[in-house]
Amino acid sequence: MNILKPADAPILGAPAPAIAFIILFLSVAFFCYVMFRRLDVLRKAAPDPRFSNISTRLLRALMYGFGQWRQPRYLGAGILHILLFAGFMILSLRSLTLIGRGFSPTFHIPFLTGSVGFAYESLKDYTVIVVLIVCLVAIVRRAVFHPKRYDHPGTAGHEYEAYVILGLVSALMITDMIHDGSAYRASGVCGEYHWFPAAAFASVFMPSNDPATLNFLHVGGYWAHILFFFGLLNYLPISKHFHVITAIPNVFFSNLNKGTIKPVRYGTVDWMELDQCGVSDLTGFTWKHILDFYSCADCGRCSDNCPANTVGRALSPKMISVKARDYAYENFPVFDKTSKDPAHEKRLVGDIITEQEIWACTTCGACEAECPIFIEYIDKIVDMRRYLIDRGEVPQSLQKPLQQIKKKGNAYGAMKSKRAAWTKDLEEFQVHILAEGEHSDLLFFVDSCGSFDPRIQEIAKSFARIMARNKLDFAILGQEENDSGNEVRRLGEEGLFEQVSGRNIEAFKARNFEEIVAFDPHAFNAIKNDYPEPFKVIHSSQLIYRLLSHGVMSLNGEYLGGRVVTYHDPCYLGRHNGIYEEPRRVLKSIPGIQYQEMTRSFSRSFCCSGGGLLLWYENEEEKERMGERRVKMAMEIGAQVIVTACPFCLINIEDAIKTTGNEGKIEVIDLVELIDRSTS
Amino acid sequence: MNIIVCMKWTPDTSEADLTVSTTAKDIKKDDLDYDMNDWDRFAIEEAAQIKEKVGGKVTVVSLAPEESEDMLRECLARGADEAFQIWSDQMEGGDGYAMASVLSQFIKGRPHDLILTGTLAEDDGAGQLGGMLAAMLDIPSATLVSKIEIKDQKASFVRELEGGLYESMEMDLPCLIAVATGLNEPRFVSIRAVRKVTSIEIPNVGIDEIGIDVGKVGQSGARVEIEQVSLPPEGEGAEIIKGKPEEAAARLAEILKEKGAIG
Ligand SMILES: Cc1cc2nc3c(=O)[nH]c(=O)nc-3n(C[C@@H](O)[C@H](O)[C@H](O)COP(=O)(O)OP(=O)(O)OC[C@H]3O[C@@H](n4cnc5c(N)ncnc54)[C@H](O)[C@@H]3O)c2cc1C
Ligand code: SF4
Ligand code: SF4
């Protein structure tokens, strides 16, 4: 039989193309209006220059957007998502075709004719099956296994959204199958089921010689499909599924400057003169940060990897996005022209996103490394901290160290004049303090921890010994050195960061050296990424690797004595600066080393609770220390020595070994110390 | 509501190696960093919070040399409306009584409903100034106050007593309250907050402007004479345990076991 085409079947007397036109027009108009209202909020937001390096951005969008590169970090869910996303891409042409078929029964996308058209039709049919199966698996996964990362603690009514969308997509697939299945049944080409499995499968349930039913299914399936399609399209920008539209632009506009913090406000010459410093409300964020809120898919991968969340602190990065998006939808609604005056509402920063959440972040970057669509958290948290700092609302435990840095250039409250006192314990040689105008090849930036913390002074001494033994020409700044300012900046005290970094920069410029070397990744990061003037800076692990590869240094395995060794990636060396390999190569050049990798390593490394000033931060909510969790991870793989390359990791983990009662079973040591002890 | 906060500029001795000066009447202070007396940080915060609640004006006064300007500027950033620095060379060597005399003379000349001081100062820890100042101004006073509420020309407050007891009391204004630490959560003062108040002038007042007799200030006005300052003598049998914390702790445990203090 010849099946009745939807475009030829009037509805309640009205010609089908007219109905198709009305549906198309209303849906697209509504969609455009909602999009306009949503994007209008971005227009009101703070500036953010994200149009540089277009080629890099395109590449990113291609690789991580279309290529879904980060998805398989969660293998099961990742594969499901890749299949779904590929399905969407393939079926988008089908949807266009179907919209056109409402106007003309023979409508085709120009190049999709003949054998290409046939191949596409077949591919589409397979895709429909795959997408339907993926949706069913996803529904079962959520309903039966309840992965914890999908929860929305503290807010109500978000869980159902996933079911709505999965239901809509399934409905699209099923109506497509009904539409095509009825035609398949009517044409009687049963032998071609391997070309059109979806249609063939659907047709099994249809009568073979009942033209009226087949026509009804064909036309009805069509219109149901069209309605579901436009329903889905319009549901996206009012739900968490906005990411379907915004994710790829979000990846395109993602942050290209890793390791640094955004200025207080882009395009402002003197931020100190601004009426307000930092972010207190939605439109105080940059437009890209609001796009982030829109784009979050609630997948929970960020929070699943967030150390603060893991140990029970108030912070869940995903919930920052969810709450901010709820706030945006509520305060800039689609239909209410007059956006509510946020002054009379709950404050976004303080009430909805609480101070506890804001201070709980260690800026470790695990969330950002994980997010499949490059949503940023550190800059937002720092922006909110800037606001709290400006209002003087700072946890008491952090006030003293910040004041000490302001007055003495170090959080320890030690006298400036004692900054080089640690060198006096070195008997074999003297560490030169570089005076203005003098030259040395290397400028060793010790930072406050190396200068004043007795435990970390040991690393400073080891490092000085390594350099002296290898006849390197190095010197320190002595009392002209100030705190690097890495944590000061990340705690939001921009003015103080400018003060300490300014003093260091002055001291650098008054002296001659080839490069700066630091064993503290925090100092290394600040000088490399935050300081407004470029200085060549390397990390101790890079210097040691260089010495080893030049063959000037030889190591022995005596100190390790056959113990099982693992390496803990410090956040500011690994995630923020991509230095993963050098420390491992150095370790692996120790003869006879028994090396074992932890499950959470490289970009998934687990933060030890943060460095610099965060050492002073007291958190009352956490049930466990991050360091303790880390020690357990090392014990699980049978490690007896944890090597790290950051003084703060060392302190946190060393404490944790004691508090978990593992003294004598496992040891933590800095790479620099290990190399010092493994050199003959 | 006119609130006056007395602010002491004290040397930070926490991380310094203290030595006795050549006169043996004081410690050597040349190398020390000076800053706001920590107790007074709570006093200025309380003043700012009272002002935020009931309105009024907060005046900060410090008897301290010019170098204390940063501290006073920080007080402005903490919420004070004006700050005065009172200093003349003749004020050198004064005790709590001499300082209280100057302060009372200064305060008498201006409206005051509430005077806030710290209970103690971190340096000499005499805890005398508040009480003496109140006596000179002939107003009631209370010390170690851990909560203040101002209502209807009265100050209701809570004092912390030994053994975890609290005492609630009330005084008529004007009065003087010497605060305890911990009665509030002092705000943080950022570099920007200080910069915002850079244009406010901090007047330098000399004793002649206050109109006080030279004989009443400094050493000549003092009623306490310091005879000698000395470091505690090294006791017999005292042993300073050197080395890394772990080694020191191990050695300490050993000694305690030897002497039978632990089993
Ligand atoms: C209940 C209690 C228990 C104590 N227990 C002990 C103990 O067990 N052991 C122990 O060793 N000590 C103890 N003390 C400490 C006590 O004996 C102190 O030595 C003494 O109280 C501190 O006096 P001060 O000199 O620091 O105070 P003052 O110098 O009188 O300072 C008090 C306040 O006066 C104001 N002020 C002072 N100088 C100036 C200035 N130049 N300009 C403007 N304002 C100024 C400030 O507001 C300051 O906070 C205790 C004290 C109290 C009250
Ligand atoms: S930076 Fe680290 S601590 Fe902060 S939200 Fe992200 S994962 Fe959590
Ligand atoms: S921020 Fe990224 S990782 Fe976190 S829930 Fe949203 S989409 Fe997932």
mmCIF file with all atom_site columns, C-alpha atoms and ligand atoms in Angstrom, chain A residues 149 243 292 295-303 317-319 321-322 325 367 370-377, ligand 3:
data_model
loop_
_atom_site.group_PDB
_atom_site.id
_atom_site.type_symbol
_atom_site.label_atom_id
_atom_site.label_alt_id
_atom_site.label_comp_id
_atom_site.label_asym_id
_atom_site.label_entity_id
_atom_site.label_seq_id
_atom_site.pdbx_PDB_ins_code
_atom_site.Cartn_x
_atom_site.Cartn_y
_atom_site.Cartn_z
_atom_site.occupancy
_atom_site.B_iso_or_equiv
_atom_site.pdbx_formal_charge
_atom_site.auth_seq_id
_atom_site.auth_comp_id
_atom_site.auth_asym_id
_atom_site.auth_atom_id
_atom_site.pdbx_PDB_model_num
ATOM   1  C  CA  . ARG A 1 149 ? 27.328 12.108 42.781 1.00 0.00 ? 149 ARG A CA  1
ATOM   2  C  CA  . HIS A 1 243 ? 24.163 22.213 28.801 1.00 0.00 ? 243 HIS A CA  1
ATOM   3  C  CA  . ASP A 1 292 ? 29.288 28.092 33.504 1.00 0.00 ? 292 ASP A CA  1
ATOM   4  C  CA  . SER A 1 295 ? 26.160 24.816 31.461 1.00 0.00 ? 295 SER A CA  1
ATOM   5  C  CA  . CYS A 1 296 ? 26.642 22.609 34.488 1.00 0.00 ? 296 CYS A CA  1
ATOM   6  C  CA  . ALA A 1 297 ? 25.151 19.211 33.742 1.00 0.00 ? 297 ALA A CA  1
ATOM   7  C  CA  . ASP A 1 298 ? 24.889 18.229 37.420 1.00 0.00 ? 298 ASP A CA  1
ATOM   8  C  CA  . CYS A 1 299 ? 27.023 15.196 36.716 1.00 0.00 ? 299 CYS A CA  1
ATOM   9  C  CA  . GLY A 1 300 ? 28.766 15.616 40.077 1.00 0.00 ? 300 GLY A CA  1
ATOM   10 C  CA  . ARG A 1 301 ? 32.207 14.605 38.864 1.00 0.00 ? 301 ARG A CA  1
ATOM   11 C  CA  . CYS A 1 302 ? 33.703 17.770 40.352 1.00 0.00 ? 302 CYS A CA  1
ATOM   12 C  CA  . SER A 1 303 ? 32.294 17.130 43.814 1.00 0.00 ? 303 SER A CA  1
ATOM   13 C  CA  . PRO A 1 317 ? 31.464 22.606 43.826 1.00 0.00 ? 317 PRO A CA  1
ATOM   14 C  CA  . LYS A 1 318 ? 28.577 21.203 41.795 1.00 0.00 ? 318 LYS A CA  1
ATOM   15 C  CA  . MET A 1 319 ? 26.115 22.695 44.265 1.00 0.00 ? 319 MET A CA  1
ATOM   16 C  CA  . SER A 1 321 ? 26.667 25.869 40.099 1.00 0.00 ? 321 SER A CA  1
ATOM   17 C  CA  . VAL A 1 322 ? 23.269 24.381 40.851 1.00 0.00 ? 322 VAL A CA  1
ATOM   18 C  CA  . ARG A 1 325 ? 21.659 28.600 38.364 1.00 0.00 ? 325 ARG A CA  1
ATOM   19 C  CA  . CYS A 1 367 ? 37.063 19.935 40.158 1.00 0.00 ? 367 CYS A CA  1
ATOM   20 C  CA  . GLU A 1 370 ? 37.565 16.694 36.053 1.00 0.00 ? 370 GLU A CA  1
ATOM   21 C  CA  . CYS A 1 371 ? 34.717 18.743 34.607 1.00 0.00 ? 371 CYS A CA  1
ATOM   22 C  CA  . PRO A 1 372 ? 33.945 17.467 31.087 1.00 0.00 ? 372 PRO A CA  1
ATOM   23 C  CA  . ILE A 1 373 ? 32.924 20.982 30.050 1.00 0.00 ? 373 ILE A CA  1
ATOM   24 C  CA  . PHE A 1 374 ? 35.626 23.017 31.768 1.00 0.00 ? 374 PHE A CA  1
ATOM   25 C  CA  . ILE A 1 375 ? 33.524 24.772 34.359 1.00 0.00 ? 375 ILE A CA  1
ATOM   26 C  CA  . GLU A 1 376 ? 35.702 26.974 36.550 1.00 0.00 ? 376 GLU A CA  1
ATOM   27 C  CA  . TYR A 1 377 ? 35.502 27.159 40.320 1.00 0.00 ? 377 TYR A CA  1
HETATM 28 S  S1  . SF4 C 2 .   ? 30.678 21.528 37.161 1.00 0.00 ? 3   SF4 C S1  1
HETATM 29 FE FE1 . SF4 C 2 .   ? 31.207 20.102 35.578 1.00 0.00 ? 3   SF4 C FE1 1
HETATM 30 S  S2  . SF4 C 2 .   ? 31.809 18.265 36.698 1.00 0.00 ? 3   SF4 C S2  1
HETATM 31 FE FE2 . SF4 C 2 .   ? 30.696 19.535 38.136 1.00 0.00 ? 3   SF4 C FE2 1
HETATM 32 S  S3  . SF4 C 2 .   ? 28.595 18.832 38.023 1.00 0.00 ? 3   SF4 C S3  1
HETATM 33 FE FE3 . SF4 C 2 .   ? 28.781 20.532 36.621 1.00 0.00 ? 3   SF4 C FE3 1
HETATM 34 S  S4  . SF4 C 2 .   ? 29.255 19.599 34.651 1.00 0.00 ? 3   SF4 C S4  1
HETATM 35 FE FE4 . SF4 C 2 .   ? 29.633 18.049 36.207 1.00 0.00 ? 3   SF4 C FE4 1
#
